[in-house]
Short mmCIF file of C-alpha atoms in Angstrom, two decimals:
data_model
loop_
_atom_site.label_atom_id
_atom_site.label_comp_id
_atom_site.label_asym_id
_atom_site.label_seq_id
_atom_site.Cartn_x
_atom_site.Cartn_y
_atom_site.Cartn_z
CA MET N 6 -0.01 0.17 -0.05
CA SER N 7 2.83 2.38 0.13
CA GLY N 8 2.53 5.22 -2.43
CA VAL N 9 -0.95 5.45 -2.03
CA ALA N 10 -2.77 8.69 -0.60
CA VAL N 11 -5.17 8.03 2.35
CA GLU N 12 -7.66 10.22 0.89
CA ASP N 13 -7.54 8.04 -2.69
CA LEU N 14 -7.54 4.86 -0.36
CA LEU N 15 -10.63 6.16 0.86
CA GLY N 16 -12.43 6.58 -2.14
CA LEU N 17 -11.75 3.31 -3.76
CA TRP N 18 -13.10 1.96 -0.75
CA SER N 19 -16.24 4.17 -0.75
CA ASP N 20 -16.40 3.49 -4.43
CA GLU N 21 -16.60 -0.36 -3.66
CA LEU N 22 -18.87 -0.32 -1.35
CA ARG N 23 -21.41 1.68 -3.27
CA GLY N 24 -20.92 -0.76 -6.05
CA ALA N 25 -21.42 -3.97 -3.73
CA LYS N 26 -24.82 -2.10 -2.47
CA ALA N 27 -26.04 -1.60 -6.09
CA ARG N 28 -25.33 -4.90 -6.76
CA LEU N 29 -27.29 -5.96 -3.37
CA ARG N 30 -30.39 -3.76 -4.59
CA PRO N 31 -32.02 -6.18 -7.09
CA LEU N 32 -32.26 -8.95 -4.34
CA PHE N 33 -34.77 -6.58 -1.81
CA LEU N 34 -38.46 -6.32 -2.75
CA GLN N 35 -38.63 -2.99 -1.15
CA ALA N 36 -36.51 0.34 -1.62
CA GLY N 37 -36.62 0.88 2.43
CA THR N 38 -35.45 -2.98 2.95
CA ALA N 39 -32.69 -2.34 0.58
CA ALA N 40 -31.88 1.00 2.02
CA SER N 41 -31.91 -0.52 5.55
CA ALA N 42 -29.58 -3.47 4.44
CA GLY N 43 -27.08 -0.57 2.95
CA ALA N 44 -26.97 1.31 6.32
CA PHE N 45 -26.39 -2.06 7.98
CA LEU N 46 -23.61 -2.57 6.01
CA ASP N 47 -22.09 0.95 6.72
CA GLY N 48 -22.38 0.58 10.26
CA LEU N 49 -20.95 -3.44 10.23
CA LEU N 50 -18.06 -1.88 8.39
CA GLY N 51 -17.59 1.24 10.53
CA PRO N 52 -14.52 2.11 12.30
CA GLU N 53 -15.49 0.58 15.59
CA ARG N 54 -16.56 -2.79 16.87
CA LYS N 55 -20.01 -3.17 17.47
CA THR N 56 -22.63 -5.05 19.11
CA GLY N 57 -25.81 -6.39 17.70
CA TRP N 58 -27.54 -3.63 19.16
CA MET N 59 -25.37 -0.95 18.02
CA ARG N 60 -25.54 -2.11 14.40
CA ALA N 61 -29.22 -2.17 14.40
CA GLU N 62 -29.01 1.67 15.58
CA ALA N 63 -26.78 2.46 13.09
CA ALA N 64 -28.91 0.93 10.33
CA GLY N 65 -32.28 2.81 11.59
CA ASP N 66 -33.79 -0.50 12.99
CA THR N 67 -35.42 -0.80 16.46
CA GLY N 68 -33.41 -3.75 17.51
CA PRO N 69 -30.93 -6.72 16.06
CA SER N 70 -33.83 -8.89 15.50
CA THR N 71 -34.96 -6.59 12.10
CA ALA N 72 -31.48 -7.64 11.01
CA TYR N 73 -31.95 -11.35 11.05
CA ARG N 74 -35.30 -10.97 9.37
CA ARG N 75 -34.05 -8.94 6.49
CA PRO N 76 -32.84 -12.08 4.35
CA MET N 77 -36.31 -13.48 4.65
CA ARG N 78 -37.65 -10.11 3.02
CA SER N 79 -35.43 -10.40 -0.21
CA SER N 80 -36.73 -11.62 -3.53
CA THR N 81 -33.99 -14.25 -3.67
CA SER N 82 -31.35 -16.16 -1.67
CA LEU N 83 -28.31 -13.70 -0.52
CA ALA N 84 -26.41 -17.04 -1.27
CA ALA N 85 -27.46 -15.87 -5.21
CA ALA N 86 -25.95 -12.04 -4.64
CA PRO N 87 -23.88 -11.17 -7.32
CA LEU N 88 -20.58 -10.25 -5.38
#
C-alpha cells in the first residue's frame, strides 16, 4: 500500500462499497429494505466494533431482530448475490 494517499484509498473503498450495495439492491423487494441493508453494511464496516444492538441502531432499526429477518424479506437467496 505504499505510495497510495489515504484519501485515494478511502475513495476506492467508498466506490467499491457503493458498487456492492448497487449489486445487492435487486435482491430486495422494497427500496426501504435495500436502504436499511445498506445502512447495516455501513454500520458493520464502521471504524469501531459493534454489538448487534449498535449495528441495528446504525442501520436505523429498532433492534437487532430486524436485521436477522432482513434476508427473509429478500426476493431471492442471499447466496445468489452477485458479489
